[in-house]
Amino acid sequence: MAIKIIVAGPRGRMGKEAVHMIHSVTDFELMACLDHKNEGKKLSDLEDFQDNFNAPIYTDIEKCFSEQRADVFVDLTIPEVGYKHTKAALNHGVRPVVGTTGYTDEQLEELKQLANEKETGCIIAPNFAIGAVLMMKFAKMAAVYFPDVEIIEKHHDQKLDAPSGTAKKTAELIQETRNAKKQGHPNEEETIKGSRGGDFDGMRIHSMRLPGLVAHQEVVFGGAGQTLTIQHDSMNRASFMDGVKECVYQVMDLDKLIYGLENIL
Amino acid sequence: MAIKIIVAGPRGRMGKEAVHMIHSVTDFELMACLDHKNEGKKLSDLEDFQDNFNAPIYTDIEKCFSEQRADVFVDLTIPEVGYKHTKAALNHGVRPVVGTTGYTDEQLEELKQLANEKETGCIIAPNFAIGAVLMMKFAKMAAVYFPDVEIIEKHHDQKLDAPSGTAKKTAELIQETRNAKKQGHPNEEETIKGSRGGDFDGMRIHSMRLPGLVAHQEVVFGGAGQTLTIQHDSMNRASFMDGVKECVYQVMDLDKLIYGLENIL
Amino acid sequence: MAIKIIVAGPRGRMGKEAVHMIHSVTDFELMACLDHKNEGKKLSDLEDFQDNFNAPIYTDIEKCFSEQRADVFVDLTIPEVGYKHTKAALNHGVRPVVGTTGYTDEQLEELKQLANEKETGCIIAPNFAIGAVLMMKFAKMAAVYFPDVEIIEKHHDQKLDAPSGTAKKTAELIQETRNAKKQGHPNEEETIKGSRGGDFDGMRIHSMRLPGLVAHQEVVFGGAGQTLTIQHDSMNRASFMDGVKECVYQVMDLDKLIYGLENIL
Amino acid sequence: MAIKIIVAGPRGRMGKEAVHMIHSVTDFELMACLDHKNEGKKLSDLEDFQDNFNAPIYTDIEKCFSEQRADVFVDLTIPEVGYKHTKAALNHGVRPVVGTTGYTDEQLEELKQLANEKETGCIIAPNFAIGAVLMMKFAKMAAVYFPDVEIIEKHHDQKLDAPSGTAKKTAELIQETRNAKKQGHPNEEETIKGSRGGDFDGMRIHSMRLPGLVAHQEVVFGGAGQTLTIQHDSMNRASFMDGVKECVYQVMDLDKLIYGLENIL
């Protein structure tokens, strides 16, 4: 029997892709969408969706959950909205798969308790790219054996911040298992300032910015006579949908809240 | 208190490095060596060892284990010898860490039962390069989510066989978790025969051979919009000693036989 | 003073990008477009072009060249049409920059003679990606010193042919300078057929096909104790426009036909 | 007929390898060696050389050149000595191939004039690794078309200075052809200081230091929709001898001084 799904935010960039993905998977059935307008219309009444996209659109979440029996609720909106949606879904016993980030610790804690109470699965994932999440997971595992590690992340030159959020998150995860040490030769000297990269707890992070790059990261571990490299290359957002799909399957078997794709892979 | 160690094969290439490694680790103490000659001498009497290498050399394993109380027995000899040594060590309650390969299934089974019976830890590892073993382990984990994968291994042009043993072993491990599929376009055509590489259960393996290369492997996973690459570069045999060291620590906490470094990392 | 340009094929994928590129370069001025329909209209009358794209559209090339004085004629159509266009342009003293491939040797020879006769510059380029062309050029140069070389090209898994056209072209260029040799160990053996890749004059070519890949190639040269790698990664067709731009500048200084971007870089 | 060669510094690390290389090339004949001791002995009288190494050893360069007619003089000593040797060789009409660095501008100028005057070929090369020199040469060529470039060099963690001499030299060569620009987004911000690397004329240089690395460098050029990477991996000093060999051949056809391998490749 198909997994019945409701999607919030169907006109957003991610939401639109999710709707199409759900339509393309035979195990999945799109029951309805939640939008802040277009009450009473069908998806096919909107631009970007073909005639056979006949899921009804609701603007009222309570009405939506009452009229449509669903197994999973996929939320690809924004934090303020996502928080309320997730609470409502849990209260209705519909398992949330949530892609929004930026929750406060209190909000997360509250949702966690609610999921436990209702014994209803819930996945909140700041990053749905399975490859990126595996890269971080493997990096954390490898750091147990290789305390010497450097990260080089490479992005297009329109990116404002350096290092990338993924690089920092990777370094934090590595920090949890790595024996802290100051890397490099104790007497090393930079003849050009900054060439040794940014220092994060003794490891080094390098940020490359060039036109033509999209979003790439290498985590390089070094030991006597060997190096181990874990690399993720992201070309476009298509990569996120595989993660959403995986979460829809896995949330069906959960009875509590999981934060981060790394904890289900 | 230091872990007390006996090494078999101290004059071999690997054994010699192991002896030096043990001397350099403050947690370790070299009690004795087992050799097929040089009975009654000390290591320092032999070429290649400095004056402070004063471990006695035995040719009789029973005598060695009787006279020298050890925690761990490191065997870096050859399969026929290694098998007998491992049995003797287990019988004496000394935990073996064995780097020899080529055991028969019967021999392995017998050693497994003996370790269980004696409740004595034992590690047999065909490959001590932690980086290579982690690469294989991560590849097996990633294949759950990415059934599309190709392996490219790169070695010096004096290597006779293609693909490498590590590439085959990696493919076998991937096979255990990957949903089998024939990769590439169903109608793809080679205009130069062999360009798509070797076929292993629908995945492809490529072997590069060039002077200047040492021993390298990339495992590349592809999904919609992303790739994940796990790469190991081996420069020399120094990499093996980190694996031996790790095993010595871990065997202390085991009460059974473990085959393969991947099962303790 | 701006370089005055006429574009043929403005509604095609490449032509459309060329029109936009020309509009964005202050040194360039778009005089007119040649199309097989829409006579008398302006670009801005068509979908995909904004109001300020006011170049007139012609369907008759003679009329176009008579009414519009241009320095350069950019043709991004198809071979049959491109050939006629190029001839007409040369006859009118307008320098052609042509991106179509598939000319017969006779056609190329005829255009070459015409360009000489008219002392009018002309560039015909099967590949406008400057990075790919430089990769091939460098590979040819390096092969003088490194006769041991392997090519690994990586494309999405919808590609039908292996190896890629670029890989073959690279191998042919390398062949021109490389001392021919059969690479690898003379006694090497494939335990999985095809793992050593395709053989081209003793070099090896490997073709990787995975979802998530776009278009990538590595040319790896090996010598005693070192390797030299030249790698091109292509993400999308934006790369071609830098090549068209370069050609527009360079054709202004030519008085003959040049075939292949590699001969002007 | 074989090229007749005299080697200065036969007991040094590089000199010893050169002597062995010359013995292994059928086109080459080792006539004599210049040393600061061992006058009157043969190479085979010294450690490290086998019985068939019967070249005589001289300590006086004048006597050496008078008694031994040679075509090429290979100097792998140190700057002060190399300078005197090179002058003497040129005066005797023997073509110098010199691997020492650190000459003053005045010394170089003087040697240049002497080579011109004597119409005698001379090559002075700070780096004999052909792959590294080609990498620099290609980087300089590519920078004409790709002003956006970053260098990442990777060395073992015993290296004291960052960035490496090769990285700086590469950046200087790129600077000669690149349109100077400040790379990256004008408003980019480092949330961890140094993560964007060292700034050299608006390009960025990153230095990775890890155990297990030897000596590696990537030069990455980015343009719209594409990147071009030139990478050199050096495993050991064997790479230098191919460069010395190439120089011996090429100096035979020169009648002036050439500084830097890049100018003869």
PDB file of N, CA and C in Angstrom, chain B residues 84-162:
ATOM      1  N   LYS B  84      50.361 -22.128  13.281  1.00  0.00           N
ATOM      2  CA  LYS B  84      50.865 -22.841  14.473  1.00  0.00           C
ATOM      3  C   LYS B  84      51.117 -21.879  15.627  1.00  0.00           C
ATOM      4  N   HIS B  85      51.735 -20.756  15.294  1.00  0.00           N
ATOM      5  CA  HIS B  85      52.024 -19.751  16.320  1.00  0.00           C
ATOM      6  C   HIS B  85      50.755 -19.276  17.016  1.00  0.00           C
ATOM      7  N   THR B  86      49.736 -18.988  16.191  1.00  0.00           N
ATOM      8  CA  THR B  86      48.495 -18.431  16.735  1.00  0.00           C
ATOM      9  C   THR B  86      47.848 -19.420  17.700  1.00  0.00           C
ATOM     10  N   LYS B  87      47.852 -20.701  17.288  1.00  0.00           N
ATOM     11  CA  LYS B  87      47.293 -21.749  18.145  1.00  0.00           C
ATOM     12  C   LYS B  87      48.030 -21.811  19.482  1.00  0.00           C
ATOM     13  N   ALA B  88      49.351 -21.825  19.392  1.00  0.00           N
ATOM     14  CA  ALA B  88      50.155 -21.884  20.612  1.00  0.00           C
ATOM     15  C   ALA B  88      49.887 -20.688  21.528  1.00  0.00           C
ATOM     16  N   ALA B  89      49.821 -19.506  20.913  1.00  0.00           N
ATOM     17  CA  ALA B  89      49.588 -18.301  21.716  1.00  0.00           C
ATOM     18  C   ALA B  89      48.251 -18.393  22.436  1.00  0.00           C
ATOM     19  N   LEU B  90      47.206 -18.756  21.690  1.00  0.00           N
ATOM     20  CA  LEU B  90      45.882 -18.883  22.308  1.00  0.00           C
ATOM     21  C   LEU B  90      45.910 -19.891  23.451  1.00  0.00           C
ATOM     22  N   ASN B  91      46.587 -20.991  23.230  1.00  0.00           N
ATOM     23  CA  ASN B  91      46.680 -22.010  24.286  1.00  0.00           C
ATOM     24  C   ASN B  91      47.382 -21.486  25.532  1.00  0.00           C
ATOM     25  N   HIS B  92      48.281 -20.518  25.326  1.00  0.00           N
ATOM     26  CA  HIS B  92      48.978 -19.918  26.460  1.00  0.00           C
ATOM     27  C   HIS B  92      48.263 -18.678  26.994  1.00  0.00           C
ATOM     28  N   GLY B  93      47.102 -18.358  26.395  1.00  0.00           N
ATOM     29  CA  GLY B  93      46.361 -17.187  26.876  1.00  0.00           C
ATOM     30  C   GLY B  93      46.998 -15.873  26.470  1.00  0.00           C
ATOM     31  N   VAL B  94      47.833 -15.892  25.443  1.00  0.00           N
ATOM     32  CA  VAL B  94      48.421 -14.649  24.926  1.00  0.00           C
ATOM     33  C   VAL B  94      47.635 -14.243  23.676  1.00  0.00           C
ATOM     34  N   ARG B  95      47.189 -12.996  23.631  1.00  0.00           N
ATOM     35  CA  ARG B  95      46.301 -12.544  22.542  1.00  0.00           C
ATOM     36  C   ARG B  95      47.073 -12.324  21.241  1.00  0.00           C
ATOM     37  N   PRO B  96      46.741 -13.044  20.187  1.00  0.00           N
ATOM     38  CA  PRO B  96      47.477 -12.885  18.918  1.00  0.00           C
ATOM     39  C   PRO B  96      46.947 -11.723  18.073  1.00  0.00           C
ATOM     40  N   VAL B  97      47.871 -11.003  17.439  1.00  0.00           N
ATOM     41  CA  VAL B  97      47.573 -10.019  16.390  1.00  0.00           C
ATOM     42  C   VAL B  97      48.366 -10.482  15.184  1.00  0.00           C
ATOM     43  N   VAL B  98      47.654 -10.950  14.157  1.00  0.00           N
ATOM     44  CA  VAL B  98      48.301 -11.717  13.095  1.00  0.00           C
ATOM     45  C   VAL B  98      48.112 -11.029  11.747  1.00  0.00           C
ATOM     46  N   GLY B  99      49.221 -10.831  11.050  1.00  0.00           N
ATOM     47  CA  GLY B  99      49.139 -10.129   9.773  1.00  0.00           C
ATOM     48  C   GLY B  99      49.251 -11.029   8.568  1.00  0.00           C
ATOM     49  N   THR B 100      49.327 -12.307   8.792  1.00  0.00           N
ATOM     50  CA  THR B 100      49.492 -13.210   7.659  1.00  0.00           C
ATOM     51  C   THR B 100      48.137 -13.569   7.071  1.00  0.00           C
ATOM     52  N   THR B 101      48.124 -13.822   5.761  1.00  0.00           N
ATOM     53  CA  THR B 101      46.888 -14.175   5.067  1.00  0.00           C
ATOM     54  C   THR B 101      47.043 -15.572   4.476  1.00  0.00           C
ATOM     55  N   GLY B 102      46.019 -16.068   3.859  1.00  0.00           N
ATOM     56  CA  GLY B 102      46.117 -17.344   3.164  1.00  0.00           C
ATOM     57  C   GLY B 102      45.730 -18.543   4.013  1.00  0.00           C
ATOM     58  N   TYR B 103      45.039 -18.316   5.137  1.00  0.00           N
ATOM     59  CA  TYR B 103      44.537 -19.428   5.926  1.00  0.00           C
ATOM     60  C   TYR B 103      43.428 -20.164   5.176  1.00  0.00           C
ATOM     61  N   THR B 104      43.300 -21.446   5.389  1.00  0.00           N
ATOM     62  CA  THR B 104      42.142 -22.173   4.863  1.00  0.00           C
ATOM     63  C   THR B 104      40.950 -21.870   5.775  1.00  0.00           C
ATOM     64  N   ASP B 105      39.753 -22.117   5.243  1.00  0.00           N
ATOM     65  CA  ASP B 105      38.534 -21.900   6.046  1.00  0.00           C
ATOM     66  C   ASP B 105      38.562 -22.771   7.309  1.00  0.00           C
ATOM     67  N   GLU B 106      39.097 -23.983   7.169  1.00  0.00           N
ATOM     68  CA  GLU B 106      39.147 -24.896   8.319  1.00  0.00           C
ATOM     69  C   GLU B 106      40.057 -24.333   9.404  1.00  0.00           C
ATOM     70  N   GLN B 107      41.228 -23.850   8.982  1.00  0.00           N
ATOM     71  CA  GLN B 107      42.158 -23.283   9.956  1.00  0.00           C
ATOM     72  C   GLN B 107      41.526 -22.101  10.699  1.00  0.00           C
ATOM     73  N   LEU B 108      40.878 -21.217   9.917  1.00  0.00           N
ATOM     74  CA  LEU B 108      40.238 -20.052  10.526  1.00  0.00           C
ATOM     75  C   LEU B 108      39.177 -20.479  11.541  1.00  0.00           C
ATOM     76  N   GLU B 109      38.353 -21.464  11.133  1.00  0.00           N
ATOM     77  CA  GLU B 109      37.268 -21.947  11.995  1.00  0.00           C
ATOM     78  C   GLU B 109      37.851 -22.522  13.289  1.00  0.00           C
ATOM     79  N   GLU B 110      38.918 -23.287  13.149  1.00  0.00           N
ATOM     80  CA  GLU B 110      39.552 -23.908  14.318  1.00  0.00           C
ATOM     81  C   GLU B 110      40.084 -22.842  15.289  1.00  0.00           C
ATOM     82  N   LEU B 111      40.729 -21.820  14.708  1.00  0.00           N
ATOM     83  CA  LEU B 111      41.270 -20.757  15.558  1.00  0.00           C
ATOM     84  C   LEU B 111      40.147 -19.983  16.244  1.00  0.00           C
ATOM     85  N   LYS B 112      39.056 -19.771  15.498  1.00  0.00           N
ATOM     86  CA  LYS B 112      37.896 -19.076  16.044  1.00  0.00           C
ATOM     87  C   LYS B 112      37.359 -19.813  17.278  1.00  0.00           C
ATOM     88  N   GLN B 113      37.191 -21.122  17.126  1.00  0.00           N
ATOM     89  CA  GLN B 113      36.673 -21.924  18.244  1.00  0.00           C
ATOM     90  C   GLN B 113      37.625 -21.909  19.429  1.00  0.00           C
ATOM     91  N   LEU B 114      38.909 -21.995  19.119  1.00  0.00           N
ATOM     92  CA  LEU B 114      39.903 -21.997  20.187  1.00  0.00           C
ATOM     93  C   LEU B 114      39.870 -20.668  20.972  1.00  0.00           C
ATOM     94  N   ALA B 115      39.753 -19.571  20.220  1.00  0.00           N
ATOM     95  CA  ALA B 115      39.692 -18.259  20.881  1.00  0.00           C
ATOM     96  C   ALA B 115      38.463 -18.169  21.779  1.00  0.00           C
ATOM     97  N   ASN B 116      37.322 -18.642  21.261  1.00  0.00           N
ATOM     98  CA  ASN B 116      36.084 -18.648  22.049  1.00  0.00           C
ATOM     99  C   ASN B 116      36.245 -19.432  23.334  1.00  0.00           C
ATOM    100  N   GLU B 117      36.760 -20.640  23.172  1.00  0.00           N
ATOM    101  CA  GLU B 117      36.957 -21.569  24.278  1.00  0.00           C
ATOM    102  C   GLU B 117      37.846 -20.942  25.360  1.00  0.00           C
ATOM    103  N   LYS B 118      38.941 -20.338  24.900  1.00  0.00           N
ATOM    104  CA  LYS B 118      39.890 -19.750  25.843  1.00  0.00           C
ATOM    105  C   LYS B 118      39.469 -18.337  26.262  1.00  0.00           C
ATOM    106  N   GLU B 119      38.391 -17.845  25.642  1.00  0.00           N
ATOM    107  CA  GLU B 119      37.954 -16.455  25.896  1.00  0.00           C
ATOM    108  C   GLU B 119      39.115 -15.476  25.785  1.00  0.00           C
ATOM    109  N   THR B 120      39.888 -15.671  24.724  1.00  0.00           N
ATOM    110  CA  THR B 120      41.089 -14.875  24.497  1.00  0.00           C
ATOM    111  C   THR B 120      40.953 -14.110  23.185  1.00  0.00           C
ATOM    112  N   GLY B 121      41.166 -12.802  23.240  1.00  0.00           N
ATOM    113  CA  GLY B 121      41.079 -11.974  22.037  1.00  0.00           C
ATOM    114  C   GLY B 121      42.103 -12.377  21.001  1.00  0.00           C
ATOM    115  N   CYS B 122      41.741 -12.227  19.734  1.00  0.00           N
ATOM    116  CA  CYS B 122      42.637 -12.564  18.627  1.00  0.00           C
ATOM    117  C   CYS B 122      42.192 -11.755  17.415  1.00  0.00           C
ATOM    118  N   ILE B 123      43.143 -11.093  16.740  1.00  0.00           N
ATOM    119  CA  ILE B 123      42.805 -10.347  15.523  1.00  0.00           C
ATOM    120  C   ILE B 123      43.673 -10.851  14.385  1.00  0.00           C
ATOM    121  N   ILE B 124      43.024 -11.281  13.296  1.00  0.00           N
ATOM    122  CA  ILE B 124      43.744 -11.670  12.081  1.00  0.00           C
ATOM    123  C   ILE B 124      43.370 -10.669  11.001  1.00  0.00           C
ATOM    124  N   ALA B 125      44.376  -9.989  10.438  1.00  0.00           N
ATOM    125  CA  ALA B 125      44.087  -8.877   9.530  1.00  0.00           C
ATOM    126  C   ALA B 125      44.920  -8.984   8.257  1.00  0.00           C
ATOM    127  N   PRO B 126      44.271  -9.245   7.125  1.00  0.00           N
ATOM    128  CA  PRO B 126      45.028  -9.323   5.868  1.00  0.00           C
ATOM    129  C   PRO B 126      45.572  -7.967   5.447  1.00  0.00           C
ATOM    130  N   ASN B 127      44.988  -6.890   5.927  1.00  0.00           N
ATOM    131  CA  ASN B 127      45.414  -5.543   5.544  1.00  0.00           C
ATOM    132  C   ASN B 127      45.431  -4.660   6.784  1.00  0.00           C
ATOM    133  N   PHE B 128      46.635  -4.168   7.140  1.00  0.00           N
ATOM    134  CA  PHE B 128      46.768  -3.335   8.339  1.00  0.00           C
ATOM    135  C   PHE B 128      46.671  -1.835   8.039  1.00  0.00           C
ATOM    136  N   ALA B 129      46.508  -1.471   6.733  1.00  0.00           N
ATOM    137  CA  ALA B 129      46.431  -0.041   6.406  1.00  0.00           C
ATOM    138  C   ALA B 129      45.047   0.467   6.802  1.00  0.00           C
ATOM    139  N   ILE B 130      44.991   1.215   7.895  1.00  0.00           N
ATOM    140  CA  ILE B 130      43.700   1.668   8.418  1.00  0.00           C
ATOM    141  C   ILE B 130      42.933   2.463   7.370  1.00  0.00           C
ATOM    142  N   GLY B 131      43.641   3.283   6.629  1.00  0.00           N
ATOM    143  CA  GLY B 131      42.979   4.101   5.622  1.00  0.00           C
ATOM    144  C   GLY B 131      42.284   3.256   4.559  1.00  0.00           C
ATOM    145  N   ALA B 132      42.951   2.206   4.098  1.00  0.00           N
ATOM    146  CA  ALA B 132      42.362   1.330   3.081  1.00  0.00           C
ATOM    147  C   ALA B 132      41.157   0.595   3.645  1.00  0.00           C
ATOM    148  N   VAL B 133      41.261   0.168   4.874  1.00  0.00           N
ATOM    149  CA  VAL B 133      40.165  -0.576   5.494  1.00  0.00           C
ATOM    150  C   VAL B 133      38.966   0.342   5.725  1.00  0.00           C
ATOM    151  N   LEU B 134      39.233   1.577   6.158  1.00  0.00           N
ATOM    152  CA  LEU B 134      38.122   2.536   6.311  1.00  0.00           C
ATOM    153  C   LEU B 134      37.477   2.838   4.964  1.00  0.00           C
ATOM    154  N   MET B 135      38.293   2.984   3.932  1.00  0.00           N
ATOM    155  CA  MET B 135      37.739   3.225   2.586  1.00  0.00           C
ATOM    156  C   MET B 135      36.746   2.128   2.225  1.00  0.00           C
ATOM    157  N   MET B 136      37.127   0.884   2.458  1.00  0.00           N
ATOM    158  CA  MET B 136      36.243  -0.240   2.133  1.00  0.00           C
ATOM    159  C   MET B 136      34.988  -0.225   2.986  1.00  0.00           C
ATOM    160  N   LYS B 137      35.182   0.062   4.265  1.00  0.00           N
ATOM    161  CA  LYS B 137      34.036   0.091   5.186  1.00  0.00           C
ATOM    162  C   LYS B 137      33.039   1.194   4.776  1.00  0.00           C
ATOM    163  N   PHE B 138      33.562   2.386   4.482  1.00  0.00           N
ATOM    164  CA  PHE B 138      32.697   3.500   4.094  1.00  0.00           C
ATOM    165  C   PHE B 138      32.001   3.186   2.762  1.00  0.00           C
ATOM    166  N   ALA B 139      32.735   2.559   1.854  1.00  0.00           N
ATOM    167  CA  ALA B 139      32.149   2.225   0.549  1.00  0.00           C
ATOM    168  C   ALA B 139      30.958   1.290   0.729  1.00  0.00           C
ATOM    169  N   LYS B 140      31.124   0.324   1.600  1.00  0.00           N
ATOM    170  CA  LYS B 140      30.023  -0.610   1.870  1.00  0.00           C
ATOM    171  C   LYS B 140      28.823   0.121   2.465  1.00  0.00           C
ATOM    172  N   MET B 141      29.084   1.079   3.338  1.00  0.00           N
ATOM    173  CA  MET B 141      28.002   1.849   3.950  1.00  0.00           C
ATOM    174  C   MET B 141      27.306   2.749   2.930  1.00  0.00           C
ATOM    175  N   ALA B 142      28.088   3.390   2.061  1.00  0.00           N
ATOM    176  CA  ALA B 142      27.507   4.335   1.097  1.00  0.00           C
ATOM    177  C   ALA B 142      26.681   3.615   0.034  1.00  0.00           C
ATOM    178  N   ALA B 143      27.051   2.376  -0.268  1.00  0.00           N
ATOM    179  CA  ALA B 143      26.376   1.634  -1.342  1.00  0.00           C
ATOM    180  C   ALA B 143      24.908   1.363  -1.018  1.00  0.00           C
ATOM    181  N   VAL B 144      24.549   1.440   0.261  1.00  0.00           N
ATOM    182  CA  VAL B 144      23.142   1.289   0.649  1.00  0.00           C
ATOM    183  C   VAL B 144      22.295   2.370  -0.024  1.00  0.00           C
ATOM    184  N   TYR B 145      22.859   3.567  -0.131  1.00  0.00           N
ATOM    185  CA  TYR B 145      22.106   4.721  -0.633  1.00  0.00           C
ATOM    186  C   TYR B 145      22.424   5.049  -2.083  1.00  0.00           C
ATOM    187  N   PHE B 146      23.595   4.606  -2.548  1.00  0.00           N
ATOM    188  CA  PHE B 146      24.025   4.916  -3.913  1.00  0.00           C
ATOM    189  C   PHE B 146      24.354   3.622  -4.657  1.00  0.00           C
ATOM    190  N   PRO B 147      23.393   3.044  -5.357  1.00  0.00           N
ATOM    191  CA  PRO B 147      23.701   1.798  -6.068  1.00  0.00           C
ATOM    192  C   PRO B 147      24.586   2.004  -7.296  1.00  0.00           C
ATOM    193  N   ASP B 148      24.801   3.254  -7.712  1.00  0.00           N
ATOM    194  CA  ASP B 148      25.670   3.513  -8.855  1.00  0.00           C
ATOM    195  C   ASP B 148      27.067   3.842  -8.366  1.00  0.00           C
ATOM    196  N   VAL B 149      28.025   3.004  -8.704  1.00  0.00           N
ATOM    197  CA  VAL B 149      29.379   3.185  -8.167  1.00  0.00           C
ATOM    198  C   VAL B 149      30.408   2.639  -9.150  1.00  0.00           C
ATOM    199  N   GLU B 150      31.518   3.354  -9.281  1.00  0.00           N
ATOM    200  CA  GLU B 150      32.639   2.823 -10.057  1.00  0.00           C
ATOM    201  C   GLU B 150      33.904   2.963  -9.226  1.00  0.00           C
ATOM    202  N   ILE B 151      34.823   2.025  -9.454  1.00  0.00           N
ATOM    203  CA  ILE B 151      36.090   2.032  -8.722  1.00  0.00           C
ATOM    204  C   ILE B 151      37.205   2.302  -9.717  1.00  0.00           C
ATOM    205  N   ILE B 152      38.081   3.233  -9.374  1.00  0.00           N
ATOM    206  CA  ILE B 152      39.287   3.402 -10.181  1.00  0.00           C
ATOM    207  C   ILE B 152      40.485   3.233  -9.274  1.00  0.00           C
ATOM    208  N   GLU B 153      41.297   2.204  -9.578  1.00  0.00           N
ATOM    209  CA  GLU B 153      42.500   1.984  -8.766  1.00  0.00           C
ATOM    210  C   GLU B 153      43.701   2.278  -9.646  1.00  0.00           C
ATOM    211  N   LYS B 154      44.751   2.848  -9.017  1.00  0.00           N
ATOM    212  CA  LYS B 154      45.912   3.339  -9.752  1.00  0.00           C
ATOM    213  C   LYS B 154      47.181   2.807  -9.107  1.00  0.00           C
ATOM    214  N   HIS B 155      47.971   2.087  -9.865  1.00  0.00           N
ATOM    215  CA  HIS B 155      49.219   1.523  -9.342  1.00  0.00           C
ATOM    216  C   HIS B 155      50.365   1.744 -10.335  1.00  0.00           C
ATOM    217  N   HIS B 156      51.579   1.607  -9.853  1.00  0.00           N
ATOM    218  CA  HIS B 156      52.801   1.622 -10.666  1.00  0.00           C
ATOM    219  C   HIS B 156      52.701   0.578 -11.780  1.00  0.00           C
ATOM    220  N   ASP B 157      53.454   0.792 -12.845  1.00  0.00           N
ATOM    221  CA  ASP B 157      53.288  -0.082 -14.014  1.00  0.00           C
ATOM    222  C   ASP B 157      54.099  -1.379 -13.927  1.00  0.00           C
ATOM    223  N   GLN B 158      54.560  -1.715 -12.741  1.00  0.00           N
ATOM    224  CA  GLN B 158      55.201  -3.020 -12.562  1.00  0.00           C
ATOM    225  C   GLN B 158      54.204  -4.038 -12.004  1.00  0.00           C
ATOM    226  N   LYS B 159      53.030  -3.595 -11.700  1.00  0.00           N
ATOM    227  CA  LYS B 159      52.006  -4.483 -11.148  1.00  0.00           C
ATOM    228  C   LYS B 159      51.486  -5.397 -12.259  1.00  0.00           C
ATOM    229  N   LEU B 160      51.346  -6.673 -11.943  1.00  0.00           N
ATOM    230  CA  LEU B 160      50.979  -7.656 -12.977  1.00  0.00           C
ATOM    231  C   LEU B 160      49.474  -7.823 -13.123  1.00  0.00           C
ATOM    232  N   ASP B 161      48.741  -7.834 -12.016  1.00  0.00           N
ATOM    233  CA  ASP B 161      47.315  -8.160 -12.084  1.00  0.00           C
ATOM    234  C   ASP B 161      46.438  -6.921 -12.066  1.00  0.00           C
ATOM    235  N   ALA B 162      45.330  -7.007 -12.780  1.00  0.00           N
ATOM    236  CA  ALA B 162      44.343  -5.921 -12.803  1.00  0.00           C
ATOM    237  C   ALA B 162      42.959  -6.563 -12.817  1.00  0.00           C
TER     238      ALA B 162
END
